[in-house]
Amino acid sequence: MPESPITPRNRDFAQWYQDVVLQGDMAEPAEIVKGCMVIKPNGYAVWEGLQRELDTRFKATGHQNAYFPLLIPQSFLRKEAEHVEGFAPELAVVTVAGGKELEEPYVIRPTSETIIGHFFAKWIHSWRDLPMLLNQWANVVRWELRTRMFLRTTEFLWQEGHTAHSSHQEAMEEVLRILDIYREVAEDVMAMPVVKGVKSHAEKFAGALKSYSIEAMMQNGLALQAGTSHDLGQNFGKAFDVQFQNKEGQLEYAWQTSWGVSTRLIGGLIMTHSDDKGLVLPPRLAPVKTVLVPIYRKDEEKGAVLEASHKIAADIGAKVDDRDGQSPGAKFFHWERLGVPVVLELGPRDLAAGKAVVKRRDTGTKQPVSQEALAGTVSATLDAMQKSLFAAARERLKANTVTANSIEEVESILKDASAEKGGGKFVMAHLADDPACDARVKEFKASVRNHPLADEFDGPGKCIVTGVPVERRAVIAKAY
RNA sequence: CGGGGCGUGGCUCAGCCUGGCUAGAGCGCCUGGUUCGGGACCAGGAGGUCGGUGGUUCGAAUCCACUCGCCCCGACCA
């Protein structure tokens, strides 16, 4: 038997991840373009699923899609002080075009707050123009020093929402509404539990008043920022002169928000559910949910089995793997690596008994089912798998979340919480939103992931670094 | 950007240290046949000039310099 092409998680988690991406035919490095990847059809189909789920929810909450230029005048980035500082090191700049040096270089968008700010200024004059609720599906470029497929690449795909409101409170409601959409898609669609919270001042988006995030825990215990939603206050309004006349006739700067999730979610999906056999896709996002593998020996069996296979598959919407010259065993391994949630086996024995075998990807369990009951069983199995993936991930998150009551305790937990051994932890500790606290935590090669919005963990206490009273514990963890 | 590893048929790799016949293996692929309930077998066959550039040499996959890319660790970052 050939050796598995997938490195076990406990031997080398990073290698495992890469093997799963490659073997699952999700993506591969675009070796000719530094730091970039090719998202292959299997991977892109998952992205399309996420797009569909997100887009539906954006539309349902009043947003419209639009598209802004990829190239942004360099001067735009400079208009918001914090924003330039945050993004300057990772910009790709176009200085020559049409064979000539440009008078003003363009940067390839790392995000679109600035160029959208410019157009908001043109379009927004009155409180009647508000709220303005836009979303853009786009690619962005950030020159990264170290890349990993899906998790961080030079170019990636995302959606970026940009909205303008007539009051800070309305903007805040938007920020939290979106954060909850992200939470819902992560948990209900991706089966990936997340912690909603506020980013520390040190970790917030460059140019925002406040940033909110959802943080997920990967199987090795590392945190992954899976989505962010920013309260931009009036910072970009002031930088780009986005003003409107309010009901009292006063000129006021618009209150803006921006929010985004990216193809990084796919990396999170993989590191949440997949196993040593390869990809595991939650049914709600699996491009192919059910595959039927016909099994036969002699030619007369082949005819009968294939005929029955196609009939059954048509009934329940499965794909038949009728490739010739591949043994059933090879086909099982193939679909297993690709993460297909349910595989059906249909052979002469089943045919004689009027049954088929239903096999579930996550548990590996096989179950003979009568053909009349097949459709119902398959759909129930998909449903059960979706639920059980989420339950297992939530259980893991819970099991690897611990509390600490002193900075020394945080340090010692993080020290033996070696992610390489799968022992990464979310350490919950009372911490003030103070740069000094972030700096202290960074000494342990970890970071403050966020300050949770809800009392899921604990109530008030005193900051273990500064001693000031804080409402609840923060999430401290090593992160991707 | 610093440290480490790697780059040889589609894939995994051997050969390199101690330059020298037509550059090998396994897997995959193609053709034919026998197979088919967890990676089938036999026979025949196609496919590489050794990441790139420049050098040393009678001669370079092998030695030297530069360069490109990937992976890991670190710093930085969304």
XYZ file of C-alpha atoms (C1' of nucleotides) in Angstrom:
558
model
C 0.000 0.000 0.000
C 1.424 3.402 -0.933
C 2.401 5.724 1.842
C -0.089 8.480 2.514
C 0.828 11.643 0.640
C -0.297 13.622 3.655
C 2.027 14.327 6.574
C 0.229 13.590 9.865
C -0.757 16.652 11.886
C 1.161 15.624 14.948
C 4.390 15.295 13.003
C 4.405 18.654 11.246
C 1.272 20.766 11.263
C 2.502 23.284 8.690
C 3.469 20.514 6.307
C 0.157 18.777 6.921
C -1.689 21.951 5.992
C 0.236 22.315 2.780
C -0.267 18.658 1.891
C -4.007 18.922 2.445
C -4.286 22.023 0.258
C -2.298 20.363 -2.514
C -3.852 16.909 -2.254
C -7.309 18.427 -1.963
C -6.567 20.188 -5.227
C -7.549 23.508 -3.672
C -4.597 25.638 -4.718
C -0.941 25.621 -5.554
C 1.847 28.176 -5.364
C 2.128 30.265 -8.529
C 5.841 29.593 -8.602
C 6.411 32.237 -11.278
C 4.861 35.028 -9.211
C 6.340 35.565 -5.793
C 4.003 35.033 -2.900
C 0.976 34.351 -5.064
C -1.124 31.244 -5.544
C -3.420 29.715 -8.098
C -6.797 28.910 -6.620
C -7.823 25.758 -8.423
C -11.415 24.877 -9.353
C -11.955 22.880 -6.157
C -10.793 25.762 -4.021
C -12.573 28.381 -6.031
C -15.834 26.477 -5.746
C -15.573 26.779 -1.966
C -14.947 30.500 -2.346
C -18.028 30.765 -4.555
C -20.008 29.072 -1.820
C -18.782 31.609 0.710
C -19.486 34.458 -1.698
C -23.025 33.229 -2.157
C -23.664 32.948 1.577
C -22.151 36.342 2.353
C -23.583 38.198 -0.603
C -27.102 37.033 0.188
C -26.761 38.369 3.709
C -25.267 41.677 2.579
C -28.115 42.221 0.136
C -30.655 41.264 2.784
C -29.309 44.038 4.989
C -29.545 46.674 2.293
C -26.083 46.647 0.757
C -25.309 46.921 -2.936
C -22.274 45.755 -4.816
C -20.068 48.185 -6.729
C -16.557 48.237 -8.091
C -13.749 50.757 -7.717
C -10.382 50.964 -9.515
C -7.515 48.647 -8.707
C -5.065 51.544 -9.039
C -5.122 54.297 -6.478
C -3.201 57.578 -6.730
C -0.366 57.353 -4.279
C -1.265 60.667 -2.683
C -4.628 59.222 -1.568
C -2.931 56.842 0.804
C -1.158 59.736 2.470
C -4.313 61.621 3.356
C -5.015 59.670 6.500
C -1.928 59.694 8.698
C -2.348 56.371 10.489
C -3.478 54.701 7.317
C -0.272 55.514 5.391
C 1.872 54.452 8.261
C 0.075 51.140 8.511
C 0.189 50.267 4.854
C 3.308 51.933 3.459
C 5.627 48.951 3.955
C 3.428 46.556 2.064
C 2.446 48.585 -0.983
C 3.144 47.615 -4.569
C 3.500 50.772 -6.647
C 3.108 51.307 -10.390
C 5.585 53.951 -11.531
C 5.769 53.281 -15.258
C 2.878 52.846 -17.658
C 2.568 53.131 -21.406
C 6.333 53.229 -21.583
C 6.532 56.443 -19.576
C 7.338 57.308 -16.012
C 4.065 58.382 -14.376
C 3.824 61.867 -12.940
C 2.131 60.418 -9.916
C 2.604 56.727 -9.187
C -0.387 54.507 -8.535
C -0.461 52.028 -5.730
C -2.207 48.721 -6.303
C -5.011 48.728 -3.744
C -4.148 47.108 -0.436
C -7.718 48.091 0.587
C -10.039 50.740 -0.794
C -10.947 53.148 2.005
C -9.115 56.009 0.337
C -10.438 55.777 -3.193
C -13.939 55.110 -1.933
C -13.581 58.055 0.416
C -12.907 60.195 -2.623
C -16.109 59.083 -4.325
C -18.172 59.250 -1.176
C -17.172 62.916 -1.014
C -18.567 63.406 -4.513
C -21.770 61.489 -3.905
C -22.737 62.472 -0.397
C -24.157 65.948 0.270
C -27.251 65.554 2.349
C -28.457 63.365 5.192
C -30.884 62.069 2.575
C -27.948 60.441 0.770
C -27.256 58.373 3.849
C -26.752 55.681 4.761
C -24.660 54.667 1.786
C -24.129 50.920 1.951
C -21.678 49.491 -0.558
C -19.731 46.304 -0.920
C -17.030 45.365 -3.377
C -15.797 41.903 -4.368
C -12.201 42.393 -5.354
C -8.602 41.365 -5.260
C -6.020 43.282 -3.240
C -2.244 43.233 -3.041
C -0.140 43.517 0.078
C 3.562 42.828 -0.237
C 4.068 40.126 2.345
C 7.408 38.881 3.548
C 6.148 35.451 4.340
C 3.270 33.762 2.614
C 1.173 30.641 3.119
C -1.542 29.520 0.777
C -4.929 31.043 1.649
C -3.718 32.305 5.027
C -1.522 35.068 3.721
C -0.608 35.649 0.107
C 0.596 38.702 -1.755
C -2.593 38.908 -3.763
C -5.851 37.677 -2.332
C -9.571 37.824 -2.957
C -11.984 39.376 -0.531
C -15.025 41.482 -0.095
C -14.740 44.918 1.389
C -17.809 46.698 2.631
C -17.744 50.475 2.859
C -20.554 52.437 4.371
C -21.302 56.013 5.366
C -23.804 57.058 8.004
C -25.244 60.196 9.500
C -24.474 59.315 13.096
C -21.842 57.480 15.016
C -24.436 55.306 16.618
C -25.829 54.204 13.277
C -22.307 53.412 12.062
C -21.674 51.377 15.191
C -24.846 49.390 14.617
C -23.622 48.637 11.119
C -20.229 47.486 12.376
C -21.841 45.059 14.796
C -24.498 43.912 12.338
C -21.774 42.890 9.904
C -19.694 41.281 12.614
C -22.682 39.143 13.395
C -23.114 38.182 9.751
C -19.496 37.071 9.776
C -20.090 35.080 12.919
C -23.147 33.459 11.403
C -21.396 32.455 8.178
C -18.376 31.170 10.086
C -20.424 29.118 12.526
C -23.533 28.049 10.637
C -22.051 27.644 7.166
C -18.380 26.866 7.788
C -19.010 25.106 11.098
C -16.121 27.138 12.503
C -16.777 28.593 15.943
C -15.471 32.096 16.549
C -15.051 34.625 19.327
C -16.418 38.087 18.598
C -14.546 40.942 20.132
C -12.870 44.334 19.931
C -9.293 44.584 18.760
C -6.914 46.332 21.091
C -5.867 49.846 20.172
C -2.479 48.488 19.134
C -3.972 45.896 16.802
C -6.747 47.894 15.189
C -6.977 48.760 11.493
C -4.761 51.658 10.457
C -7.099 54.627 10.423
C -9.985 53.174 12.398
C -11.395 54.324 15.705
C -12.065 50.741 16.642
C -11.773 47.381 14.973
C -13.843 44.322 15.761
C -12.937 40.794 14.806
C -14.010 37.223 14.858
C -11.211 34.914 15.970
C -11.189 31.202 15.289
C -9.005 28.486 16.755
C -7.195 26.137 14.427
C -6.546 22.482 15.289
C -3.069 23.321 16.564
C -4.514 25.922 18.890
C -3.293 28.929 16.924
C -5.699 31.814 16.510
C -6.848 32.972 13.113
C -8.426 36.364 12.579
C -11.257 35.329 10.331
C -13.009 38.628 9.736
C -12.865 42.280 10.733
C -15.331 45.123 10.927
C -14.119 48.662 11.529
C -15.630 51.762 13.011
C -13.786 54.428 11.036
C -15.428 57.277 12.906
C -14.956 60.484 10.917
C -11.273 59.871 10.176
C -11.710 59.160 6.487
C -14.581 61.635 6.266
C -12.184 64.342 7.351
C -9.323 63.104 5.186
C -11.482 63.019 2.054
C -13.940 65.728 2.928
C -17.019 63.531 3.036
C -19.520 66.060 4.391
C -23.276 66.169 4.474
C -25.827 68.666 5.641
C -27.767 67.241 8.572
C -31.422 67.795 9.397
C -30.473 70.887 11.350
C -28.763 72.338 8.307
C -25.276 71.908 9.780
C -22.367 70.503 7.779
C -21.116 67.307 9.337
C -18.501 64.724 8.433
C -19.907 61.322 7.563
C -19.450 58.401 9.928
C -17.939 55.515 8.052
C -17.370 51.820 8.449
C -15.455 49.194 6.529
C -15.389 45.429 6.885
C -14.020 42.419 5.128
C -13.413 38.712 4.937
C -11.089 37.065 2.483
C -10.017 33.788 0.937
C -8.181 33.343 4.216
C -11.466 31.866 5.440
C -10.711 28.845 3.281
C -7.449 28.343 5.155
C -9.421 28.521 8.378
C -11.934 26.025 7.080
C -9.185 23.577 6.216
C -7.363 23.943 9.520
C -10.594 23.560 11.457
C -11.967 20.333 9.986
C -9.485 18.421 7.887
C -7.691 15.314 9.123
C -4.696 13.131 8.323
C -6.560 11.610 5.391
C -7.023 15.000 3.749
C -9.646 17.631 3.274
C -12.903 17.545 5.194
C -15.519 19.962 3.889
C -18.658 20.863 5.795
C -21.665 19.767 3.713
C -23.026 23.277 3.371
C -19.870 24.370 1.534
C -18.845 21.189 -0.235
C -19.098 21.725 -3.999
C -19.719 18.005 -4.400
C -21.709 16.625 -1.489
C -22.192 13.025 -2.552
C -20.275 10.688 -4.824
C -21.383 7.201 -5.765
C -18.695 4.600 -6.429
C -19.967 1.607 -8.414
C -18.370 -1.750 -7.728
C -18.438 -4.670 -10.154
C -16.379 -7.615 -11.313
C -17.693 -9.157 -14.472
C -19.122 -7.408 -17.465
C -22.656 -8.535 -16.728
C -22.360 -7.032 -13.241
C -20.924 -3.849 -14.672
C -23.960 -3.168 -16.818
C -26.454 -3.692 -14.024
C -24.450 -1.822 -11.417
C -23.795 1.181 -13.623
C -27.388 1.412 -14.655
C -28.586 1.311 -11.062
C -25.844 3.766 -10.037
C -26.903 6.404 -12.494
C -30.519 6.004 -11.597
C -29.884 6.325 -7.868
C -27.464 9.193 -8.346
C -29.967 11.105 -10.434
C -32.579 10.619 -7.732
C -30.479 12.004 -4.910
C -28.253 14.418 -6.812
C -25.008 12.490 -6.465
C -22.071 12.311 -8.819
C -21.208 8.848 -10.187
C -17.532 8.010 -10.400
C -17.735 5.671 -13.368
C -14.126 6.093 -14.451
C -12.805 2.919 -15.983
C -9.482 1.431 -15.036
C -9.538 2.738 -11.474
C -10.289 0.287 -8.722
C -12.984 1.174 -6.205
C -10.329 1.410 -3.511
C -8.436 4.034 -5.450
C -11.646 5.977 -5.916
C -12.409 5.897 -2.189
C -9.043 7.407 -1.399
C -9.468 9.972 -4.121
C -12.766 11.359 -2.850
C -11.620 11.126 0.720
C -8.697 13.445 0.011
C -11.015 15.864 -1.745
C -13.203 16.114 1.324
C -16.475 14.896 -0.187
C -18.861 14.544 2.794
C -20.713 11.401 1.742
C -19.567 8.551 -0.490
C -21.972 5.831 -1.556
C -20.908 2.336 -2.505
C -23.040 0.240 -4.792
C -21.958 -3.305 -5.692
C -23.566 -6.579 -6.754
C -24.234 -7.552 -3.142
C -26.042 -4.287 -2.480
C -27.921 -4.535 -5.704
C -29.165 -7.993 -4.766
C -30.242 -6.727 -1.357
C -31.773 -3.523 -2.721
C -29.351 -1.468 -0.671
C -26.393 0.870 -0.913
C -23.637 1.691 1.552
C -23.499 5.238 2.917
C -20.133 6.400 4.188
C -19.505 9.609 6.079
C -16.234 11.498 5.613
C -15.621 12.857 9.096
C -16.353 9.723 11.108
C -15.571 7.148 8.421
C -18.646 5.166 9.427
C -20.361 2.931 6.874
C -24.006 2.096 6.915
C -26.033 -0.120 4.544
C -29.298 1.559 3.637
C -32.222 0.378 1.573
C -32.452 2.216 -1.716
C -35.895 3.634 -0.929
C -34.544 5.250 2.205
C -31.344 6.449 0.567
C -32.307 10.026 -0.248
C -33.513 10.600 3.276
C -30.494 8.967 4.858
C -28.043 10.913 2.732
C -29.627 14.221 3.511
C -29.847 13.340 7.209
C -26.192 12.287 7.162
C -25.120 15.555 5.564
C -27.083 17.394 8.168
C -25.618 15.398 11.014
C -22.113 15.876 9.714
C -22.554 19.641 9.478
C -23.706 19.743 13.104
C -21.101 17.373 14.372
C -18.219 19.247 12.719
C -19.318 22.387 14.461
C -19.795 20.626 17.783
C -16.345 19.056 17.567
C -14.699 22.364 16.695
C -16.522 24.136 19.493
C -15.517 21.429 21.897
C -11.887 21.851 20.896
C -12.106 25.602 21.307
C -13.545 25.132 24.760
C -11.041 22.498 25.755
C -8.117 24.679 24.735
C -9.339 27.859 26.302
C -7.893 28.440 29.751
C -7.887 31.299 32.210
C -4.883 33.002 33.735
C -4.845 35.381 36.658
C -1.364 36.788 36.428
C 1.001 37.720 33.646
C 3.395 35.001 34.844
C 0.650 32.457 34.457
C -0.035 33.707 30.926
C 3.630 33.281 30.146
C 3.918 29.779 31.522
C 0.775 28.589 29.736
C 1.964 30.022 26.442
C 5.401 28.569 26.927
C 4.275 24.970 27.022
C 1.401 25.623 24.674
C 3.529 24.583 21.741
C 1.456 24.908 18.611
C 3.716 22.468 16.780
C 2.509 19.808 19.152
C -1.074 20.920 18.694
C -1.216 22.442 22.127
C -1.879 26.105 21.348
C -4.225 27.793 23.773
C -6.540 30.744 24.048
C -5.534 32.274 27.349
C -8.267 34.355 28.960
C -6.947 37.063 31.219
C -8.059 40.425 32.489
C -6.180 42.937 30.434
C -6.581 46.642 29.825
C -6.628 48.041 26.307
C -3.254 49.653 26.762
C -0.271 49.443 24.371
C 1.804 48.406 27.360
C -0.335 45.291 27.751
C -0.004 44.375 24.081
C 3.747 44.843 24.297
C 3.974 42.650 27.369
C 2.045 39.854 25.690
C 4.198 40.129 22.570
C 7.179 39.125 24.650
C 5.643 35.665 24.706
C 5.339 35.571 20.893
C 1.600 35.891 21.310
C -0.834 38.744 20.887
C -4.066 40.086 22.258
C -6.530 38.609 19.782
C -9.491 40.604 20.962
C -11.515 41.691 23.932
C -14.703 39.600 23.675
C -18.005 41.435 23.433
C -19.965 38.986 25.500
C -19.459 37.595 28.947
C -18.843 34.138 27.550
C -15.899 33.621 29.815
C -15.881 35.748 32.895
C -16.908 39.010 34.478
C -14.907 42.042 35.637
C -11.469 41.991 37.188
C -8.235 43.889 37.438
C -5.762 44.125 34.568
C -2.896 41.735 35.247
C -0.403 44.217 33.812
C -1.616 47.670 34.811
C -3.992 46.854 37.638
C -6.820 48.980 36.288
C -10.322 47.541 36.456
C -11.576 45.921 33.235
C -14.970 44.543 32.308
C -13.965 41.068 31.238
C -11.128 38.856 30.134
C -9.296 39.260 26.822
C -8.177 36.483 24.459
C -4.417 36.063 24.339
C -2.963 33.588 21.858
C -0.358 32.847 19.304
C -1.777 33.564 15.894
C -1.365 33.102 12.186
C 14.181 41.260 5.736
C 17.686 37.617 8.905
C 18.760 32.217 9.755
C 18.084 27.161 7.807
C 16.484 23.617 3.970
C 15.367 22.637 -1.062
C 15.148 23.090 -6.690
C 17.206 16.641 -11.523
C 10.797 13.386 -16.548
C 3.849 14.905 -14.226
C 5.122 13.496 -8.660
C 8.760 11.714 -4.774
C 13.721 11.250 -4.963
C 19.062 8.937 -6.075
C 23.463 10.795 -8.449
C 26.872 16.096 -6.616
C 31.421 15.532 -1.455
C 36.098 12.609 -4.721
C 33.789 16.663 -12.616
C 34.321 12.031 -17.566
C 30.500 6.282 -21.343
C 23.892 7.152 -24.373
C 21.402 11.031 -16.457
C 18.749 6.581 -13.035
C 14.646 4.504 -9.704
C 9.669 4.192 -7.759
C 4.955 6.214 -8.538
C 1.952 8.431 -12.316
C 0.869 8.608 -17.755
C -0.173 5.972 -22.864
C -1.465 0.960 -25.467
C -3.263 -4.138 -24.958
C -5.065 -7.927 -21.798
C -6.602 -9.885 -17.054
C -8.864 -7.321 -12.734
C -12.408 -4.414 -9.480
C -16.387 -4.528 -1.640
C -10.215 0.458 0.860
C -4.529 2.590 -3.179
C -4.778 -4.405 -8.750
C -1.376 -7.215 -12.081
C 1.431 -8.538 -16.530
C 3.589 -6.956 -21.092
C 4.975 -3.059 -24.242
C 5.751 2.393 -24.609
C 6.188 7.899 -24.285
C 8.554 11.446 -21.321
C 14.098 14.950 -18.426
C 19.870 18.076 -20.719
C 19.518 18.439 -14.258
C 15.497 26.354 -11.695
C 18.140 30.551 -14.515
C 22.606 33.409 -15.977
C 27.729 33.794 -16.084
C 32.372 31.557 -15.012
C 36.436 27.597 -14.069
C 37.762 23.271 -17.187
C 39.681 19.405 -22.807
C 34.955 18.132 -20.323
C 29.888 20.609 -15.452
C 23.678 17.852 -12.840
C 28.454 17.624 -10.094
C 33.178 23.109 -8.693
C 32.663 28.903 -8.175
C 29.726 33.595 -8.414
C 25.305 35.882 -9.081
C 20.090 35.322 -9.574
C 14.837 33.385 -9.381
C 11.352 30.491 -6.728
C 9.337 27.234 -2.871
C 9.228 25.346 2.326
C 10.475 25.955 7.696
C 11.921 29.249 11.942
C 12.218 34.456 13.385
C 11.086 39.668 12.944
C 6.924 42.403 10.552
C 2.075 42.390 9.212
C -4.536 41.934 7.714
